[in-house]
Coordinates of C-alpha atoms and ligand atoms in Angstrom, one line a residue:
M8 CA 20.3 61.9 71.6
N9 CA 22.6 59.1 70.3
I10 CA 24.2 57.0 73.0
L11 CA 27.0 54.5 73.1
I12 CA 27.4 51.9 75.9
L13 CA 30.8 50.2 76.4
G14 CA 30.7 46.6 77.4
S15 CA 29.1 43.2 76.5
G16 CA 27.7 41.6 79.6
G17 CA 24.3 41.3 81.3
R18 CA 25.0 44.7 82.9
E19 CA 25.3 46.4 79.6
H20 CA 22.2 44.7 78.2
T21 CA 20.3 46.0 81.2
I22 CA 21.6 49.5 80.8
A23 CA 20.6 49.3 77.1
W24 CA 17.2 48.0 77.9
K25 CA 16.6 50.9 80.4
L26 CA 18.0 53.7 78.1
N27 CA 16.0 52.3 75.2
Q28 CA 12.8 53.0 77.2
S29 CA 13.5 56.8 77.2
P30 CA 11.9 59.0 74.6
K31 CA 15.2 61.0 74.7
C32 CA 17.1 58.0 73.3
N33 CA 17.3 58.1 69.5
S34 CA 20.0 55.8 68.3
L35 CA 21.7 53.4 70.7
F36 CA 25.0 51.7 70.1
V37 CA 26.8 49.0 72.2
A38 CA 30.4 48.2 71.8
P39 CA 30.9 45.3 71.5
G40 CA 27.5 44.1 72.8
N41 CA 25.9 40.7 72.7
S42 CA 22.8 39.0 71.3
G43 CA 20.6 40.8 73.7
T44 CA 21.8 44.3 72.9
A45 CA 21.7 43.4 69.1
Q46 CA 17.9 43.2 69.4
I47 CA 17.5 46.8 70.8
A48 CA 20.7 48.6 69.7
K49 CA 23.4 48.5 67.1
N50 CA 26.4 46.4 68.1
V51 CA 29.8 47.8 67.1
P52 CA 32.6 45.1 67.1
I53 CA 35.3 47.1 68.8
S54 CA 37.2 46.6 72.1
V55 CA 36.2 48.7 75.2
T56 CA 39.8 49.7 75.6
D57 CA 40.5 50.7 72.0
F58 CA 40.0 54.5 72.6
N59 CA 40.8 55.5 69.0
A60 CA 38.2 53.1 67.6
I61 CA 35.7 54.4 70.2
K62 CA 36.4 58.0 69.0
E63 CA 35.7 57.1 65.4
V64 CA 32.3 55.5 66.4
V65 CA 31.4 58.5 68.5
L66 CA 32.2 61.0 65.7
N67 CA 30.7 59.0 62.9
N68 CA 27.4 58.6 64.6
N69 CA 26.9 61.9 66.4
I70 CA 27.0 60.3 69.8
T71 CA 26.8 62.7 72.6
M72 CA 26.7 60.4 75.6
V73 CA 29.0 57.4 76.4
V74 CA 28.1 55.1 79.3
V75 CA 31.0 53.0 80.5
G76 CA 30.0 49.5 81.8
P77 CA 33.2 47.8 82.9
E78 CA 36.1 49.0 85.0
D79 CA 39.0 48.5 82.5
P80 CA 38.4 51.5 80.2
L81 CA 37.8 53.7 83.3
V82 CA 41.0 52.6 85.0
Q83 CA 42.8 53.1 81.7
G84 CA 41.4 56.6 81.5
V85 CA 38.7 56.6 78.8
H86 CA 37.0 59.6 80.4
D87 CA 40.3 61.6 80.5
F88 CA 40.8 60.6 76.8
F89 CA 37.5 62.3 75.9
L90 CA 38.2 65.4 78.0
T91 CA 41.6 66.1 76.4
D92 CA 40.4 65.6 72.8
D93 CA 38.9 68.8 71.2
A94 CA 36.4 66.8 69.1
L95 CA 35.2 64.7 72.1
K96 CA 35.4 67.0 75.1
N97 CA 31.7 67.9 75.0
V98 CA 30.5 64.3 74.9
A99 CA 29.0 63.3 78.3
V100 CA 30.9 60.3 79.7
I101 CA 29.2 58.4 82.5
G102 CA 32.1 56.9 84.6
P103 CA 34.8 58.5 86.6
Q104 CA 38.1 59.9 85.4
K105 CA 41.3 57.8 85.8
A106 CA 42.4 59.3 89.1
A107 CA 39.1 58.4 90.8
A108 CA 38.9 55.0 89.0
T109 CA 42.0 54.1 91.0
L110 CA 39.6 53.4 93.9
E111 CA 39.0 50.2 92.0
G112 CA 42.3 49.9 90.3
S113 CA 44.4 49.8 93.5
K114 CA 43.2 48.3 96.7
E115 CA 46.0 50.2 98.6
F116 CA 44.8 53.5 97.2
A117 CA 41.2 52.6 98.3
K118 CA 42.4 51.7 101.8
Q119 CA 44.3 55.0 102.1
F120 CA 41.2 56.9 100.9
L121 CA 39.0 55.1 103.5
Y122 CA 41.4 55.7 106.3
K123 CA 42.0 59.3 105.4
H124 CA 38.3 60.1 105.4
N125 CA 37.4 58.1 108.5
I126 CA 35.2 55.6 106.7
P127 CA 34.7 52.3 108.5
T128 CA 36.8 49.5 107.0
A129 CA 39.0 46.6 108.0
A130 CA 42.5 47.3 109.5
Y131 CA 45.2 46.6 107.0
Q132 CA 48.9 46.9 106.0
S133 CA 50.4 46.7 102.5
F134 CA 53.6 45.0 101.4
N135 CA 55.8 44.6 98.4
A136 CA 58.5 42.1 97.4
D137 CA 61.1 44.0 99.4
T138 CA 59.0 43.9 102.6
V139 CA 57.7 40.3 102.3
E140 CA 59.4 39.4 105.6
D141 CA 57.5 42.2 107.3
G142 CA 54.4 40.7 105.8
Y143 CA 55.1 37.4 107.4
A144 CA 55.5 39.2 110.7
F145 CA 52.3 41.1 110.3
L146 CA 50.4 37.8 109.5
E147 CA 51.7 36.4 112.8
T148 CA 50.0 39.2 114.7
L149 CA 46.6 38.5 113.2
N150 CA 44.0 35.9 114.0
P151 CA 42.8 33.6 111.2
P152 CA 41.3 33.7 108.6
F153 CA 43.9 35.8 106.8
V154 CA 42.7 38.1 104.0
L155 CA 45.3 38.8 101.2
K156 CA 44.4 41.1 98.3
A157 CA 46.4 41.7 95.2
D158 CA 46.6 45.5 94.8
G159 CA 45.6 45.8 91.2
L160 CA 42.9 44.5 88.9
A161 CA 42.9 40.7 88.8
A162 CA 39.6 39.9 87.1
G163 CA 37.9 39.3 90.5
K164 CA 40.4 36.6 91.5
G165 CA 42.8 38.7 93.5
V166 CA 41.4 38.1 96.9
V167 CA 42.5 35.0 98.8
I168 CA 41.2 34.1 102.2
L169 CA 43.1 31.3 104.1
E170 CA 42.7 29.7 107.5
D171 CA 46.3 28.5 107.9
L172 CA 49.2 30.8 108.8
D173 CA 51.8 28.9 106.8
Q174 CA 49.5 28.8 103.8
A175 CA 48.9 32.5 104.1
K176 CA 52.7 33.1 104.2
A177 CA 53.1 30.9 101.1
E178 CA 50.3 32.8 99.3
L179 CA 51.9 36.1 100.2
K180 CA 55.2 34.9 98.7
S181 CA 53.5 33.6 95.6
M182 CA 51.8 36.9 95.0
L183 CA 54.7 39.2 95.8
V184 CA 57.8 37.2 94.8
D185 CA 56.4 34.8 92.1
A186 CA 54.0 37.4 90.6
K187 CA 51.0 35.1 90.9
F188 CA 48.7 37.9 89.5
G189 CA 51.4 39.5 87.4
D190 CA 51.7 43.3 87.9
A191 CA 48.4 43.2 89.9
S192 CA 50.3 41.6 92.8
T193 CA 53.3 43.9 92.9
K194 CA 51.7 45.1 96.1
V195 CA 49.5 43.1 98.5
V196 CA 47.1 44.4 101.1
I197 CA 46.7 42.2 104.1
E198 CA 43.5 42.9 106.0
E199 CA 41.6 42.1 109.2
F200 CA 38.9 39.5 108.5
L201 CA 35.4 40.9 108.9
D202 CA 32.8 38.5 110.0
G203 CA 29.3 39.4 108.8
I204 CA 26.9 39.4 105.8
E205 CA 27.7 41.2 102.6
L206 CA 25.6 43.6 100.5
S207 CA 26.2 46.2 97.8
C208 CA 25.2 49.8 97.9
F209 CA 25.0 51.8 94.6
V210 CA 25.4 55.5 94.5
L211 CA 25.2 57.8 91.5
T212 CA 27.2 61.0 91.7
D213 CA 27.8 64.0 89.5
G214 CA 30.8 65.0 91.6
K215 CA 28.9 67.3 93.8
N216 CA 25.5 65.7 94.5
Y217 CA 24.7 62.1 95.0
K218 CA 21.7 59.7 94.9
I219 CA 21.5 56.4 96.6
L220 CA 20.1 53.6 94.4
P221 CA 18.4 50.4 95.6
T222 CA 20.7 48.0 97.6
A223 CA 21.4 44.5 96.2
K224 CA 23.1 41.3 97.3
D225 CA 24.9 39.1 94.9
Y226 CA 25.9 35.4 95.2
K227 CA 29.6 35.1 94.2
R228 CA 30.3 31.4 94.7
I229 CA 29.6 28.8 92.1
G230 CA 28.1 26.2 94.5
E231 CA 24.9 26.0 96.5
G232 CA 25.2 27.2 100.1
D233 CA 27.9 29.7 99.0
T234 CA 30.5 27.0 98.4
G235 CA 33.2 26.4 95.7
L236 CA 35.1 28.9 93.5
N237 CA 34.3 32.5 93.2
T238 CA 32.5 33.7 90.0
G239 CA 31.5 37.0 88.6
G240 CA 28.2 36.5 90.3
M241 CA 25.5 33.8 90.1
G242 CA 22.4 35.8 91.0
A243 CA 21.2 38.8 92.9
V244 CA 18.3 40.1 95.0
S245 CA 17.1 43.7 95.5
P246 CA 16.2 45.1 98.0
V247 CA 18.4 43.4 100.6
P248 CA 15.9 42.4 103.3
F249 CA 18.4 42.6 106.3
A250 CA 19.3 46.2 105.3
N251 CA 16.6 48.1 107.3
Q252 CA 16.2 51.8 107.3
A253 CA 18.3 52.3 110.5
F254 CA 21.2 50.4 108.9
L255 CA 20.8 52.3 105.6
D256 CA 20.9 55.6 107.5
K257 CA 24.2 54.5 109.0
V258 CA 25.5 53.7 105.5
E259 CA 24.6 57.1 104.3
E260 CA 26.1 59.0 107.2
Q261 CA 29.2 56.9 107.8
V262 CA 30.0 55.8 104.3
V263 CA 28.2 57.6 101.5
K264 CA 28.6 61.2 102.7
P265 CA 32.3 61.0 103.6
T266 CA 33.0 59.1 100.3
I267 CA 31.4 61.8 98.1
A268 CA 33.0 64.6 100.3
G269 CA 36.4 62.8 100.1
L270 CA 36.3 62.6 96.3
Q271 CA 35.8 66.4 96.3
K272 CA 38.5 67.1 99.0
D273 CA 41.0 64.9 97.2
D274 CA 40.2 66.4 93.8
L275 CA 39.0 63.1 92.3
P276 CA 36.5 64.1 89.5
Y277 CA 33.7 61.6 89.5
K278 CA 30.6 61.5 87.3
G279 CA 29.2 58.0 87.5
F280 CA 28.3 55.0 89.7
V281 CA 30.1 54.2 92.9
F282 CA 29.6 50.6 93.9
I283 CA 30.3 50.2 97.6
G284 CA 30.9 46.7 98.8
L285 CA 29.9 46.4 102.4
I286 CA 29.9 43.9 105.2
K287 CA 27.4 44.3 108.0
V288 CA 29.3 43.4 111.1
G289 CA 26.7 43.3 113.9
D290 CA 24.7 46.4 113.0
E291 CA 27.7 48.4 111.7
P292 CA 28.6 48.9 108.0
K293 CA 32.2 48.4 107.0
V294 CA 33.5 48.9 103.5
I295 CA 35.4 46.0 101.9
E296 CA 35.8 47.6 98.5
Y297 CA 34.9 50.3 96.0
N298 CA 34.1 49.6 92.4
V299 CA 33.8 52.5 90.0
R300 CA 30.9 51.0 88.0
L301 CA 27.7 49.1 88.4
G302 CA 27.9 45.4 89.5
D303 CA 27.0 42.5 87.4
P304 CA 24.5 40.8 88.1
E305 CA 23.4 43.5 90.6
T306 CA 22.5 45.8 87.7
E307 CA 20.0 43.3 86.5
V308 CA 18.0 43.8 89.7
V309 CA 18.8 47.5 90.5
L310 CA 18.0 49.1 87.2
P311 CA 14.7 47.3 86.7
R312 CA 13.6 48.8 90.0
L313 CA 14.5 52.3 89.0
K314 CA 11.4 54.2 87.7
N315 CA 13.2 57.3 86.4
D316 CA 14.1 58.0 82.8
L317 CA 17.7 56.9 82.8
V318 CA 18.7 59.3 80.0
E319 CA 17.4 62.2 82.1
V320 CA 19.3 60.9 85.2
F321 CA 22.5 60.6 83.2
E322 CA 22.1 64.1 81.7
A323 CA 21.8 65.4 85.3
V324 CA 25.0 63.6 86.1
A325 CA 26.8 65.2 83.2
N326 CA 25.4 68.7 84.0
Q327 CA 26.0 68.4 87.8
T328 CA 22.3 68.9 88.4
L329 CA 21.6 65.5 90.1
D330 CA 20.2 67.4 93.1
Q331 CA 17.1 68.2 90.9
I332 CA 16.4 64.6 90.2
D333 CA 13.9 62.7 92.4
I334 CA 14.9 59.0 92.3
K335 CA 11.8 56.8 92.2
V336 CA 12.1 53.2 93.1
D337 CA 9.6 50.3 92.3
P338 CA 8.5 48.9 95.7
R339 CA 8.5 45.4 94.3
A340 CA 11.5 43.1 94.8
A341 CA 13.6 42.0 91.8
T342 CA 15.7 38.9 91.6
T343 CA 18.0 37.5 88.9
I344 CA 19.4 34.0 88.4
M345 CA 22.5 33.7 86.2
L346 CA 22.6 30.7 83.8
V347 CA 26.3 29.7 83.3
S348 CA 28.2 27.3 81.0
G349 CA 29.0 23.9 82.5
G350 CA 32.5 24.0 84.0
Y351 CA 32.5 27.8 84.6
P352 CA 34.4 29.4 86.4
E353 CA 37.0 26.9 85.2
A354 CA 37.3 25.7 81.6
Y355 CA 34.0 25.5 79.6
Q356 CA 32.8 25.1 76.1
K357 CA 31.3 27.9 73.9
G358 CA 29.0 27.9 70.9
K359 CA 26.1 25.9 72.5
V360 CA 22.7 26.8 71.0
I361 CA 20.3 28.5 73.5
T362 CA 16.6 27.7 73.1
G363 CA 13.4 28.9 74.7
V364 CA 14.2 32.6 75.1
D365 CA 11.1 33.6 73.1
A366 CA 8.9 31.5 75.4
I367 CA 9.7 33.6 78.5
E368 CA 6.8 35.8 79.5
D369 CA 7.0 36.4 83.3
S370 CA 10.7 37.3 83.4
I371 CA 13.1 39.5 81.6
V372 CA 16.0 37.8 79.9
F373 CA 19.3 39.8 80.0
H374 CA 21.9 38.3 77.7
A375 CA 25.5 38.2 78.9
G376 CA 27.9 35.7 77.2
A377 CA 25.6 35.1 74.3
Q378 CA 25.9 36.0 70.6
Q379 CA 23.7 35.9 67.6
K380 CA 25.0 33.4 65.1
D381 CA 23.0 32.9 61.9
N382 CA 19.4 32.7 63.2
Q383 CA 20.4 31.3 66.5
I384 CA 21.7 32.5 69.9
V385 CA 24.7 30.6 71.1
T386 CA 26.8 30.8 74.2
S387 CA 30.0 32.8 74.1
G388 CA 31.0 33.1 77.7
G389 CA 30.9 31.6 81.2
R390 CA 28.0 33.7 82.4
V391 CA 25.4 33.3 79.6
M392 CA 22.2 35.0 80.7
A393 CA 20.5 36.5 83.7
I394 CA 16.8 35.8 84.3
T395 CA 15.2 38.7 86.2
S396 CA 11.7 38.7 87.7
Y397 CA 9.7 41.0 89.9
G398 CA 7.6 40.0 92.9
E399 CA 5.7 41.4 95.8
T400 CA 8.3 39.5 97.9
Y401 CA 11.8 38.3 96.8
Q402 CA 10.6 34.8 97.3
E403 CA 7.9 35.3 94.7
A404 CA 10.3 36.9 92.3
I405 CA 12.8 34.0 92.7
K406 CA 10.1 31.5 92.1
K407 CA 9.1 33.2 88.8
S408 CA 12.7 33.2 87.7
Y409 CA 13.1 29.5 88.4
Q410 CA 9.8 28.8 86.5
S411 CA 11.1 30.7 83.5
I412 CA 14.4 28.9 83.5
E413 CA 12.5 25.6 83.0
K414 CA 11.7 26.8 79.5
L415 CA 15.4 27.6 78.7
H416 CA 18.0 25.2 77.5
F417 CA 21.6 24.8 76.3
D418 CA 24.0 21.9 76.6
K419 CA 25.6 21.8 80.1
M420 CA 23.5 24.7 81.3
N421 CA 24.2 25.3 85.0
Y422 CA 22.7 27.7 87.7
R423 CA 22.4 27.9 91.4
K424 CA 19.1 26.6 92.7
D425 CA 19.3 28.4 96.1
I426 CA 19.5 32.2 95.3
G427 CA 18.2 34.0 98.4
F428 CA 18.7 31.0 100.6
D429 CA 20.4 33.0 103.4
L430 CA 18.0 35.9 103.6
Ligands
LIG525 P1 36.7 42.0 97.0 O1 37.3 41.7 95.6 O2 37.5 43.0 97.7 O3 35.2 42.3 96.9 O4 36.8 40.7 97.8 C1 36.2 39.5 97.4 C2 35.5 38.8 98.5 O5 36.3 38.5 99.5 C3 34.4 39.7 99.1 O6 33.2 39.7 98.4 C4 34.3 39.2 100.5 O7 33.5 38.0 100.4 C5 35.7 38.7 100.8 N1 36.4 39.7 101.6 C6 37.1 40.7 101.2 N2 37.6 41.4 102.2 C7 37.2 40.8 103.3 C8 37.5 41.0 104.7 N3 38.2 42.0 105.1 N4 36.9 40.2 105.6 C9 36.1 39.2 105.1 N5 35.9 38.9 103.8 C10 36.4 39.7 102.9
LIG526 N1 29.0 41.2 91.1 C1 30.2 41.8 91.5 C2 30.8 42.7 90.6 O1 30.2 43.2 89.6 O2 32.0 43.1 90.9

């Protein structure tokens, strides 16, 4: 079968790497892709939200499966676009339809869903520009820290956590009245602060059945010891050592089952990955967010641990026969360390030549913000490449990734030296 992946990050290189191992995968296309996907697939230089251009690529290349990496096309309704087009309606799309993608596209919608289906989450209220005074009053009833979330997609920057009440009020005004995040902060969710340790649970569903994939933990802050600005993710570990079986059973009963049942009850068609962001408060799981896709860099540790043929798994998602698939997980740990451009997540330079990739033997290099230019690989984004390794323990895997990184170089290369420090 011919398959198209939408996206250009480390997540999409990993999906391509995994699909490419399947005997069922004939021609693989990635739009727009990066230097890593260029080595194993054909890159197509179109935007992930240009649905008409995607249609042309699909029809011209007999593509019968489209795997959607990032949230934007899902929230904009790429799956619905396929279903309502006579020429495309039989193409399998891995990723939910627009209505269900709103679980990521609107924090308020996600909170309403969580409450309605009795899924444990932080208490909240939501406000708009007309009710900003009520928002101030609500903040006064809470204990610090104060958690403010722009309702819509804000490229991972829409959550602000503040210790000071006056600062929280000023931030609320800035979001609602001064449109700090544009349309994304027309509404703001104010939430109870949850004190605990975070992890991500990945579920694949065909809309009826579900399979739980390995857990992962990512490291969002730029600085060592989880300090400094938030990033897209600086590294990841799978499995998560503190998520023991008793805890995972709670996650399945209290979170996963009611989520999948809730999608059906609310008529939210879903064929794809559900990324459940959790905080473990004491021994209890609480949901902090849903994403309607795989995480990046979590994918770079989750998919390498999956032993199944991913094309077969996706076919089962499309045909709603996921109950017939037996998910097999590599017992080894996998870790990844993200190499980033100096300055990221603030301003940084691009076009730096990357050397040493061919010398890596003990790790897998997943390219992210990197492009082929002439005969070289150059940086093209903030997060440049993810270095994934396996180990009998996560410590051994991390050590391997750091050893591999010593062979890699680009000007102003930066990475966190403490991935796994808190486990
Ligand atoms: P989100 O975009 O919803 O994942 O939020 C970004 C980050 O903010 C999360 O990864 C958490 O570290 C933190 N966060 C979000 N909601 C809460 C909460 N209710 N309590 C504590 N931390 C939170
Ligand atoms: N690593 C977090 C995310 O993909 O949203």
